[in-house]
Coordinates of C-alpha atoms in Angstrom, one line a residue:
X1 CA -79.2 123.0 42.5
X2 CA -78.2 123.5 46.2
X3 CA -74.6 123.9 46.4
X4 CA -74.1 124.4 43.4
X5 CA -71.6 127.7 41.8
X6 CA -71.0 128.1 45.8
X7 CA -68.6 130.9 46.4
X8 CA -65.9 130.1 48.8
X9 CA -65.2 132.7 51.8
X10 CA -61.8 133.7 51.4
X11 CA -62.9 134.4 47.3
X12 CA -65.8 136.3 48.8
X13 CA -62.9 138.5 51.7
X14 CA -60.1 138.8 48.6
X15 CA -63.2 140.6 46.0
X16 CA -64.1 143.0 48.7
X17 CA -61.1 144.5 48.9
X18 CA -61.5 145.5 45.2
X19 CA -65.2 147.3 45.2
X20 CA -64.1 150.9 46.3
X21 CA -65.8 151.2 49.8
X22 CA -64.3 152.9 52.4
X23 CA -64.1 151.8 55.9
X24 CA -64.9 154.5 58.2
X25 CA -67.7 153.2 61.1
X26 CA -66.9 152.2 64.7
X27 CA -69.0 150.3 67.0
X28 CA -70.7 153.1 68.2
X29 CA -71.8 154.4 64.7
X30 CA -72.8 150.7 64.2
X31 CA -75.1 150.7 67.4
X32 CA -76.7 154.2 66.4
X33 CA -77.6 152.5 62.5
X34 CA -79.1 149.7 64.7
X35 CA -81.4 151.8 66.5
X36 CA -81.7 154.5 64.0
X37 CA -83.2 151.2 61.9
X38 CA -84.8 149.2 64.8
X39 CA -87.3 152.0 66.9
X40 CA -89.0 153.5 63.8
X41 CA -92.9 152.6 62.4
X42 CA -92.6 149.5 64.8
X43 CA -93.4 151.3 67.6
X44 CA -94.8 154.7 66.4
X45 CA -97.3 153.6 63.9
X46 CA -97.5 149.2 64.1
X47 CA -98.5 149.5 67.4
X48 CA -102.2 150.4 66.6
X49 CA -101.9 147.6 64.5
X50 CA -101.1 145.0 66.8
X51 CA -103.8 146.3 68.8
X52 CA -106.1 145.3 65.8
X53 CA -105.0 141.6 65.9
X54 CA -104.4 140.7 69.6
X55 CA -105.8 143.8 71.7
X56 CA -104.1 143.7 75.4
X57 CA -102.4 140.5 73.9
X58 CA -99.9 142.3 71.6
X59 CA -98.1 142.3 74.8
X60 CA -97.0 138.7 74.4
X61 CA -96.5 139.6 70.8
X62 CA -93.6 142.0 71.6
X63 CA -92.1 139.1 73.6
X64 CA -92.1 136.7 70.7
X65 CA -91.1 138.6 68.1
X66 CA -88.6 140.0 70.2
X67 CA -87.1 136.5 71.3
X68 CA -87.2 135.2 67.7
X69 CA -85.0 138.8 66.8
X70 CA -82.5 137.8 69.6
X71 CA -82.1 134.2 68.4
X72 CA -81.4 135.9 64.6
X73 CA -78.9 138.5 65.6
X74 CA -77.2 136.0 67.5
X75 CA -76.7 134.0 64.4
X76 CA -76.4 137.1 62.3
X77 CA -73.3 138.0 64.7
X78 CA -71.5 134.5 63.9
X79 CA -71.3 134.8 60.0
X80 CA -71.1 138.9 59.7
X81 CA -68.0 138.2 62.4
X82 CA -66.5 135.7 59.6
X83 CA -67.5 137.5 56.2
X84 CA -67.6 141.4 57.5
X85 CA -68.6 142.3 53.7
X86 CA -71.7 144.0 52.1
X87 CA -74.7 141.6 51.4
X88 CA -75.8 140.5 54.5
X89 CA -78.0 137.2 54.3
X90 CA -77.7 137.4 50.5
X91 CA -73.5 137.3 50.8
X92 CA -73.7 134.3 53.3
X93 CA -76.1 132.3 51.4
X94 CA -73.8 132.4 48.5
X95 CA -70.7 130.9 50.5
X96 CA -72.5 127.9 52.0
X97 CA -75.8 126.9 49.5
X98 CA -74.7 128.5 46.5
X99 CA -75.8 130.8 43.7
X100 CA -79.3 129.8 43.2
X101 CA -80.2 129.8 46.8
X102 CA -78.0 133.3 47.4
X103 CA -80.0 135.0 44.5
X104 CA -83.0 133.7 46.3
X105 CA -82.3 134.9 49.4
X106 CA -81.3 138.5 47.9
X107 CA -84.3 138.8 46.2
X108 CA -86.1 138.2 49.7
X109 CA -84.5 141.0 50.7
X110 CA -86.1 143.5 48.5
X111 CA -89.3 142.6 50.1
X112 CA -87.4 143.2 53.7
X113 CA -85.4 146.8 53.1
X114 CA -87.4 148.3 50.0
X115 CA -90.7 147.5 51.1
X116 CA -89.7 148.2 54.7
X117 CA -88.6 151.4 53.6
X118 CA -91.8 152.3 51.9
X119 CA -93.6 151.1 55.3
X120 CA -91.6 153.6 57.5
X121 CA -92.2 156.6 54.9
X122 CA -96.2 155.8 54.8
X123 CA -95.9 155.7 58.5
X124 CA -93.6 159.3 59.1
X125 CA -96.5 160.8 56.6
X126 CA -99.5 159.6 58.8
X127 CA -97.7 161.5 62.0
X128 CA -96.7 164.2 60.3
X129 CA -100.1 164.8 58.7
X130 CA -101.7 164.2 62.3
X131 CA -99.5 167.1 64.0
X132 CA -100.3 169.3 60.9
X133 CA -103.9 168.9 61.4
X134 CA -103.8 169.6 65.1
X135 CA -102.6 172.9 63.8
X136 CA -104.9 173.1 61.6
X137 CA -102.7 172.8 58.8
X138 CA -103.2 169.5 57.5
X139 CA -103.0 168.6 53.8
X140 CA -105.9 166.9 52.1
X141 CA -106.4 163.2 52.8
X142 CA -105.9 162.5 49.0
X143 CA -102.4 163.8 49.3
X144 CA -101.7 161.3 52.3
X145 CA -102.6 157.8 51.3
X146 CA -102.8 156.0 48.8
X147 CA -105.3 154.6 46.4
X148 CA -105.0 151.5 48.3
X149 CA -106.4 152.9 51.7
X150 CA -109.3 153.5 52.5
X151 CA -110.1 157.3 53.7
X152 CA -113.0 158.1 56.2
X153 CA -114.9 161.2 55.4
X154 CA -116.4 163.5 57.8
X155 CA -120.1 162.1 56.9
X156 CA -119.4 158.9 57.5
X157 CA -118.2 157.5 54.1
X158 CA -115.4 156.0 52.9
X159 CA -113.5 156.8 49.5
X160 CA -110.1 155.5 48.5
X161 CA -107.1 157.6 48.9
X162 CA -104.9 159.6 46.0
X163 CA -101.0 159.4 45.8
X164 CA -99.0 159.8 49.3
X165 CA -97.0 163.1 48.4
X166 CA -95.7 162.9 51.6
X167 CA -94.3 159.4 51.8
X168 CA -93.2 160.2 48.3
X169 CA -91.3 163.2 49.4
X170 CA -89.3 162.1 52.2
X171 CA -88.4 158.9 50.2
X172 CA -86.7 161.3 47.8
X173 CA -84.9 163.3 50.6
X174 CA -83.8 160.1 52.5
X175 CA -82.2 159.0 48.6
X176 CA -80.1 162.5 48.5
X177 CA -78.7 161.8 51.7
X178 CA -77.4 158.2 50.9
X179 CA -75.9 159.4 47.9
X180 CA -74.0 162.3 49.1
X181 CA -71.8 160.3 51.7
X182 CA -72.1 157.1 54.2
X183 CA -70.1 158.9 57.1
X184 CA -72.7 162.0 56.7
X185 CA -75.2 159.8 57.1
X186 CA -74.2 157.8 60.0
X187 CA -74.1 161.1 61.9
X188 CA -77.5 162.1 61.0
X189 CA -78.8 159.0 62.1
X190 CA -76.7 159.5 65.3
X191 CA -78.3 162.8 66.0
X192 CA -82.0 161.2 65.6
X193 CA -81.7 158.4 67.8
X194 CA -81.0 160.3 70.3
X195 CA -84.3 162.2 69.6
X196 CA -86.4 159.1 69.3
X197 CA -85.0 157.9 72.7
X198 CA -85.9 161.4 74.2
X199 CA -89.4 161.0 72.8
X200 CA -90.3 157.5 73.8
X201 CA -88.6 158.0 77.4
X202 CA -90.9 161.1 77.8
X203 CA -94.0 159.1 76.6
X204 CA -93.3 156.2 79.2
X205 CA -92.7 158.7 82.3
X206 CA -96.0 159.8 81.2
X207 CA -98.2 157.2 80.7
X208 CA -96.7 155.0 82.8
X209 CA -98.9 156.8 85.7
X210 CA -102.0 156.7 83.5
X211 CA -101.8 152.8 83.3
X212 CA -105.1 150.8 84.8
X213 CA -105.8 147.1 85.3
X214 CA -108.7 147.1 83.7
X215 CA -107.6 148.4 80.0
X216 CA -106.1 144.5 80.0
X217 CA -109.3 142.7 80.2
X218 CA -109.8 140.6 78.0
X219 CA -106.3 140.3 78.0
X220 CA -106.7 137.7 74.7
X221 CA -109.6 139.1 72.7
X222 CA -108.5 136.9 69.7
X223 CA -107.0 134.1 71.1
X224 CA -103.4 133.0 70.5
X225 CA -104.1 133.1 66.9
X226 CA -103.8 129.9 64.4
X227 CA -101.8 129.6 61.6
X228 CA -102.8 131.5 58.2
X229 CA -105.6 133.2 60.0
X230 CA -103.4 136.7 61.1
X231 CA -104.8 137.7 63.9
X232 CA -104.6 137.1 67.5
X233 CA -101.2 137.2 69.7
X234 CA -99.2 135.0 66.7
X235 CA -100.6 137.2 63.9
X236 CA -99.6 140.3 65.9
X237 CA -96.2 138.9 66.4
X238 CA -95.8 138.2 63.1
X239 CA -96.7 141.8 62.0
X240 CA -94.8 143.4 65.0
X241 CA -91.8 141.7 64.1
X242 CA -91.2 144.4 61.8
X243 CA -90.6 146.6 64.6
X244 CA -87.2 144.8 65.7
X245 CA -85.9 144.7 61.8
X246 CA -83.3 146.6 61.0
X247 CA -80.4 144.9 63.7
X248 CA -79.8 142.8 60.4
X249 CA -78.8 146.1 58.2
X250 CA -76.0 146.7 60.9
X251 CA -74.2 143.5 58.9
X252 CA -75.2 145.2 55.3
X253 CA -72.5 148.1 57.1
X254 CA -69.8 145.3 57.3
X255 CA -67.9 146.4 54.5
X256 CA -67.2 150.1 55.3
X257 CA -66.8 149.2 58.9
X258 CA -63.3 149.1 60.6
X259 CA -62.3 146.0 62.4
X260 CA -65.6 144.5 61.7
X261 CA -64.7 141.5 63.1
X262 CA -65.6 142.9 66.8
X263 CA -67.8 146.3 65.9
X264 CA -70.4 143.9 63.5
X265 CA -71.5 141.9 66.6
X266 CA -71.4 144.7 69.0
X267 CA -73.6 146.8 66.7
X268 CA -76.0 143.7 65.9
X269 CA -76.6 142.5 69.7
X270 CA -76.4 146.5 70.8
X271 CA -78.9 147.7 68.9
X272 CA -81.1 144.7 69.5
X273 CA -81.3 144.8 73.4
X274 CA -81.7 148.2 74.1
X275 CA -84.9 148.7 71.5
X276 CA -86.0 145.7 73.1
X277 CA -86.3 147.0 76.7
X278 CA -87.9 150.2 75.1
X279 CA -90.3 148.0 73.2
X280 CA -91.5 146.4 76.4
X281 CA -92.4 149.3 78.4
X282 CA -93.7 150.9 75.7
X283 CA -96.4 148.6 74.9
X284 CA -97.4 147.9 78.6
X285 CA -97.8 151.8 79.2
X286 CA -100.1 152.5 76.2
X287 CA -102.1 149.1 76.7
X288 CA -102.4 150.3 80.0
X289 CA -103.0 153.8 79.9
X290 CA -106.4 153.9 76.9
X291 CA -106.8 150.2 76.2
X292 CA -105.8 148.5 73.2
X293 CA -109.3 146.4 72.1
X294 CA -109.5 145.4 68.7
X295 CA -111.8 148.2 66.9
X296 CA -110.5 150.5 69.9
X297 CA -109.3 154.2 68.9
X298 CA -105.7 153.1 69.4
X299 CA -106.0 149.9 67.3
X300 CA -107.7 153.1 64.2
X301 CA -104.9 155.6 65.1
X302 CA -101.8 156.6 62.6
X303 CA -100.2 158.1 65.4
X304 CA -101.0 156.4 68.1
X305 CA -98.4 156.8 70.5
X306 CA -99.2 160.5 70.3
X307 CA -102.8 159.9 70.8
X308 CA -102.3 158.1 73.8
X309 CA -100.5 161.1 75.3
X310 CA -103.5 163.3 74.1
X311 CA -105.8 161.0 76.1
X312 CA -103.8 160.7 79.1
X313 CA -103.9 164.7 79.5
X314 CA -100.6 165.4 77.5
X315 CA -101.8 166.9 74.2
X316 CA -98.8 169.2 74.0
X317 CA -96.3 166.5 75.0
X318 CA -98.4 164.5 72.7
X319 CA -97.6 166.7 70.1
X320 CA -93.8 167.1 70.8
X321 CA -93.5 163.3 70.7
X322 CA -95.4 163.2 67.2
X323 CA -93.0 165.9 66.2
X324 CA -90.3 163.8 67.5
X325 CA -91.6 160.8 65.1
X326 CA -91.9 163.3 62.4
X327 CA -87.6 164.1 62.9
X328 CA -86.6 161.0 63.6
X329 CA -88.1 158.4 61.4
X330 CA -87.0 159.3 58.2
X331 CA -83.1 157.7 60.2
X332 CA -84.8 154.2 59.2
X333 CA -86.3 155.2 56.0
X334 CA -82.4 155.4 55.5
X335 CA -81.4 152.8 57.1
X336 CA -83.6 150.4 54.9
X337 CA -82.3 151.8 52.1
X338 CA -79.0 151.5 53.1
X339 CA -79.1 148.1 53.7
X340 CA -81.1 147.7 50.3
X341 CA -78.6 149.3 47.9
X342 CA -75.8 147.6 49.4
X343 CA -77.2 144.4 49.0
X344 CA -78.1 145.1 45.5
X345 CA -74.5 146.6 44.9
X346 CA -73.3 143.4 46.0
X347 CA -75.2 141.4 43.7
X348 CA -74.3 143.9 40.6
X349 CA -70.6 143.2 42.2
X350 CA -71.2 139.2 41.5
X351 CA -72.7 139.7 38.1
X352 CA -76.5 138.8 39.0
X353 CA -77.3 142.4 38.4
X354 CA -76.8 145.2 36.2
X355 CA -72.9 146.1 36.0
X356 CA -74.6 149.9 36.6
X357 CA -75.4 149.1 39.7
X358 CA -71.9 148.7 41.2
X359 CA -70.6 152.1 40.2
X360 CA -68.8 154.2 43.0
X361 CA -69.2 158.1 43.0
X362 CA -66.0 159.1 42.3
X363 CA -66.2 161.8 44.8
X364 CA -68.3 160.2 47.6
X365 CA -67.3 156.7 47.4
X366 CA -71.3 155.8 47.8
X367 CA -72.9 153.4 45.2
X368 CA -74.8 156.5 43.7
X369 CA -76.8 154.8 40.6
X370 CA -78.3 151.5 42.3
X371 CA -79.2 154.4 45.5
X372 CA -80.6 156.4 42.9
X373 CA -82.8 153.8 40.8
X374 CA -83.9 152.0 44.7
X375 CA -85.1 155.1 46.1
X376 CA -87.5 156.5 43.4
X377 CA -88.7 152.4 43.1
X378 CA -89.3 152.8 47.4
X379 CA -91.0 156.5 46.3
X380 CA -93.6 155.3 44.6
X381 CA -94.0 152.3 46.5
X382 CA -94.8 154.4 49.5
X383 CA -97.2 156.3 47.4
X384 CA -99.0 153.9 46.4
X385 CA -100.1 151.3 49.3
X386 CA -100.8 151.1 53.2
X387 CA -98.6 150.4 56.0
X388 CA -99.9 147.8 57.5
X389 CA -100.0 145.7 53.8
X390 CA -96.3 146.5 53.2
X391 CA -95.5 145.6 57.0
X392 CA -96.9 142.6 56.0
X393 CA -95.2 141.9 52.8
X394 CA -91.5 143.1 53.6
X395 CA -92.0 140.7 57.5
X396 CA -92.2 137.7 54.7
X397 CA -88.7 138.5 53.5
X398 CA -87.0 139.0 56.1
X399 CA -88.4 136.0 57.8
X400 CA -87.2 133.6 54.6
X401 CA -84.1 135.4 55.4
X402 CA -83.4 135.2 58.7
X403 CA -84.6 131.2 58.3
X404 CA -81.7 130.6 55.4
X405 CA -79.3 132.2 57.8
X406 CA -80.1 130.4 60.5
X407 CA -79.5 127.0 58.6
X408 CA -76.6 128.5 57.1
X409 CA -74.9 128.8 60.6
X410 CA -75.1 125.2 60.8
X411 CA -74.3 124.0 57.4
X412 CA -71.2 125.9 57.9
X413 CA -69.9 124.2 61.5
X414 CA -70.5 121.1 60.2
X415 CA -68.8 121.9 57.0
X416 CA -65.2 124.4 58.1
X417 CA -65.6 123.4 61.5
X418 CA -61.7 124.8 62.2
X419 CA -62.4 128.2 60.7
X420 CA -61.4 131.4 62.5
X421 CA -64.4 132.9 64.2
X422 CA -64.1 135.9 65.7
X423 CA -67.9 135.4 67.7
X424 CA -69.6 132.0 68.1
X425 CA -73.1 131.7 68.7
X426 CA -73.6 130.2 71.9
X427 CA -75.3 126.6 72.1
X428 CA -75.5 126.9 68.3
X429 CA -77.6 123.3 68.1
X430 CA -79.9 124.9 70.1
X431 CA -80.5 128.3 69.0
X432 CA -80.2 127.7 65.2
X433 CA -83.0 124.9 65.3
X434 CA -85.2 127.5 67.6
X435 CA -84.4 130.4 65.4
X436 CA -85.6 128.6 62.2
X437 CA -88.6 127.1 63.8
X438 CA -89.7 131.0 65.6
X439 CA -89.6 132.3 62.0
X440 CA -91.6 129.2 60.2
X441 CA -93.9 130.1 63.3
X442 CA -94.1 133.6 62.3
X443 CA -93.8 133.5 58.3
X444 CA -97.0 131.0 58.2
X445 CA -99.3 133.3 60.9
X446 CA -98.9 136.5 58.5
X447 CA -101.8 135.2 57.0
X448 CA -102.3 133.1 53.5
X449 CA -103.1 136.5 51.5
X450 CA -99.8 138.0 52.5
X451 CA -98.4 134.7 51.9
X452 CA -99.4 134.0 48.5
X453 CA -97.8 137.7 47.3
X454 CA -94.7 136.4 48.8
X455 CA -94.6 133.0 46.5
X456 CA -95.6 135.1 43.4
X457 CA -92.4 137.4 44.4
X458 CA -90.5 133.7 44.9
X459 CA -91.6 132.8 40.9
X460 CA -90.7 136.6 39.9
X461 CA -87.5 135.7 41.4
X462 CA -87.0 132.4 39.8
X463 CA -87.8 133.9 36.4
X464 CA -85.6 136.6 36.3
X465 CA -82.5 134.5 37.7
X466 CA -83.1 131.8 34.9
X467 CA -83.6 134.2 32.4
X468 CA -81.0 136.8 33.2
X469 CA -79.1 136.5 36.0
X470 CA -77.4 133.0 35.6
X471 CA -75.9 133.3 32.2
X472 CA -74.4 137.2 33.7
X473 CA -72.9 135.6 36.7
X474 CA -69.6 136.0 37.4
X475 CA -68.9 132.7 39.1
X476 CA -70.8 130.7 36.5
X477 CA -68.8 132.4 33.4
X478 CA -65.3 131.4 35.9
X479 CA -66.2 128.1 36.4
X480 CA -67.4 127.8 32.2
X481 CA -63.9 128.6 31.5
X482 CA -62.0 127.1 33.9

C-alpha cells in the first residue's frame, strides 16, 4: 500500500489555510522553542543514565547522537522549508508515501512527544524532590515515582514506588498553558531558556576546574556496545539521543509561523547547534569532575548535574542549578506537547482522527480539546513509569521518524525534482543515506525489550488505522467519490 491515497503538496498548502491557526512566531521565537525543547531531561536527569551504559564513554555517545540529530534537522529543514504546515514528519510522509505510511509515522510520534513529555515531567519531579529534601522538605518517596520504580529505603530495602504526584501536577500545569494561547507560550519558553543557559553556563565554569584525568579511566567500561544488548557507548547514544529531540517540534510550529519558509530552518539548525556545544562541555566537565563509572553515584543520581556541583564544593550553586532545572524544564514538558497536539490536530484535520480533535478555541485560536485529552493521557503517563523506560520508548519513535523523513527527502527529489525549495539539504545523496543508516544504528542498540514495545505499538497502530481510521479519511472518501 505504499503510495497509495498520497496527498499532493499544494492540496496539503491550499487546506492549511482553512484550519484557523494564526501565524504569529519569528525566527527567534522558533530558536527559543528549539532550545526550550532540546536542553531539558537530556542533560539534567539522562546524563546519569548514560553513565550507567557507557561510564567515561557516554562522551562519544554525545558525539553520535549529536551527529545523527544534525544529519535529521538538516533534512527536517528541506521539507518543513517546502510544506511550512502542522504535522511535522507525519504531514510529509502523507505527501510522498501516502496515507498508510503517514498514519504510521504519526502514530510514531506519540511514542516521541507524549511519552517524551511524560519523560521530562518524571525527570523535573526527581530535581525538584531532590532540592526539597536538601531543605528538608521533601515529600514521601511514594508520592515521587511510580509503581514502576523501584525506591531504596533507608535500611537497605527496596519497595516499589506509588503514583508521581509531582510529574502528574506539572503535566497538568504545562496543559493550562498550551490552551490558553501559543504566543503566551512562546514567551514563557523564552524566559526559561534563558534560565537553563544561565544554569548550565554556571555549572561548566565550575566544574570545569574540578575536572581530573583519571575520572576517564577506563574510558570504555562497556565496550562500544553491540546491537540489542543497550549498553555500552551505542546503547548510551541511543538513549542520549533523547537529549537533542525536540529541534523536530520547531517544524510542528510551521503553521503559526510567519514566513516559514526562512524562520523553519533557522529555528531547526539554531536550536540544534547551540544545545550541541552545551552538550559537549557539559558531559566532559561532569565525567571529569566525580567520574562517571557504571554503578558510580552519578550513573544512581536523579539530579545529577546538581550533585556533581555538591561534590565539587558547590552545594549552594548546586542547589541554584537544581532550582534552575526545577523552573525551566517544565518549557519542554510544553514543548512536547506542543508538538504532540499539533500533530494530532493535524491528523483530526485529515479525518484519521476524531473530528473533536480539530476544534479551535474561539477565543484563543489554540486546539483546546485534543490539548486537553493529550495532557491528562501524558499526566498519568508520568505517573506511572520511570524515566529512563519512557526515554527509551519515545527514542524508538522518533528514530522510525526521523528514518521515514530521511527517505522521504529523497523520494521527493527524484520525484518533483523542479519544485520550489526554499532550503536544500546540502549533498542530499549523502546525508540522507547517512542519516537513515545513524538512526537504524541507534533504533536497533536501544535494546530488544524496548524494541519489542515499539512493534506491539506498530500493530496497535495498524489495528486502529484498519479499523477506524481508513474508512474516516478524508482523502479516501474524495477519491471514493470522485
Amino acid at each position: 500500500m505504499l503510495f497509495e491515497r498520497v496527498k499532493s503538496l499544494d492540496h496539503i498548502l491550499e487546506s492549511a489555510e482553512t484550519r484557523g491557526l494564526k501565524r504569529q512566531l519569528g525566527a527567534f521565537d522558533l530558536t527559543m522553542l528549539g532550545i526550550g525543547a532540546i536542553i531539558g531531561t537530556g542533560i539534567f536527569v539522562l546524563t546519569s543514565v548514560a553513565a550507567g551504559k557507557a561510564g567515561p564513554g557516554m562522551m562519544f555517545s554525545f558525539v553520535i547522537a549529536g551527529f545523527v540529530c544534525g544529519l535529521a534537522a538538516l533534512v527536517y529543514s528541506e521539507l518543513a522549508a517546502i510544506v511550512p504546515v502542522a504535522g511535522s514528519a507525519y504531514t510529509y510522509s502523507y505527501a510522498v508515501f501516502g496515507e498508510m505510511t503517514a498514519w504510521m509515522v504519526g502514530w510514531a510520534l506519540i511514542l516521541e512527544y507524549a511519552i517524551a513529555a511524560a519523560a521530562v515531567a518524571v525527570g523535573w519531579s526527581g530535581y525538584i524532590n531532590g532540592f526539597l529534601h536538601e531543605i528538608d522538605f521533601g515529600l514521601p518517596l511514594a508520592l515521587t515515582a511510580g509503581p514502576a520504580d523501584t525506591i531504596l529505603l533507608q535500611d537497605g530495602t527496596s519497595a516499589a514506588g506509588g503514583f508521581n504526584l509531582l510529574a502528574f501536577l506539572i503535566s497538568v500545569f504545562v496543559t493550562f498553558l498550551l490552551i490558553i494561547g501559543t504566543a503566551k507560550s512562546a514567551r514563557f519558553t523564552a524566559i526559561l531558556v534563558v534560565v537553563k543557559i544561565i544554569a548550565l553556563t554556571a555549572f561548566i565554569v565550575l566544574a570545569l576546574p574540578a575536572v581530573n584525568s583519571t575520572n576517564f579511566e577506563p574510558m570504555l567500561p562497556n565496550g562500544w556496545g553491540t546491537p540489542l544488548s543497550g549498553v555500552g557507548v551505542l546503547g548510551a547514544a541511543a538513549s542520549i539521543f533523547f537529549a537533542y529531540v525536540g529541534f523536530d517540534a520547531v517544524s510542528t510550529a510551521a503553521e503559526e509561523t510567519a514566513n516559514p519558509n526562512r524562520n523553519v530552518p533557522i529555528g531547526l539548525i539554531g536550536s540544534l547547534t547551540i544545545c550541541t556545544v552545551f552538550y559537549l562541555i557539559v558531559a566532559y566537565a561532569a565525567v571529569g569532575a566525580v567520574g562517571a563509572q557504571p554503578g558510580s553515584e552519578l550513573s544512581l543520581s536523579k539530579e545529577p548535574l546538581a550533585f556533581v556541583l555538591r561534590e565539587v564544593g558547590y552545594p549552594i550553586t548546586g542547589n541554584w542549578v537544581a532550582t534552575a532545572a526545577i523552573i525551566a524544564l517544565p518549557s519542554v514538558v510544553l514543548m512536547m506537547l506542543y508538538g504532540q497536539t499539533r500533530v494530532l490536530f493535524t491528523m483530526s484535520h485529515d479525518g484519521l482522527m476524531p473530528r473533536f480533535f480539530s476544534r479551535v478555541h474561539d477565543r484563543f485560536h489554540t486546539p483546546h480539546v485534543v490539548t486537553l485529552v493529550t495532557g491528562i493521557a501524558v499526566a498519568f503517563f508520568a505517573a506511572m513509569f520511570p524515566v529512563g523506560m519512557l526515554a527509551d520508548i519515545s527514542n524508538t519513535g522518533t528514530l522510525f521518524a526521523f528514518f521515514m523523513v530521511s527517505l522521504g527527502v529523497m523520494v521527493l527529489r527524484r520525484r518533483e525534482p523542479d519544485r520550489h525549495r526554499p532550503f536544500k539539504t546540502p549533498m542530499i545523496w549523502v546525508v540522507g543515506p547517512l542519516a537513515m543508516a545513524g538512526c537504524a544504528l541507534l533504533f536497533v542498540s536501544l535494546g530488544w525489550a524496548t524494541i519489542r514495545l515499539f512493534l506491539f505499538w506498530a500493530v496497535i497502530g495498524l489495528v486502529v488505522y484498519f479499523g477506524y481510521a481508513r474508512k474516516h479519511s478524508h482523502l479516501g472518501k474524495q477519491r471514493a467519490a470522485g
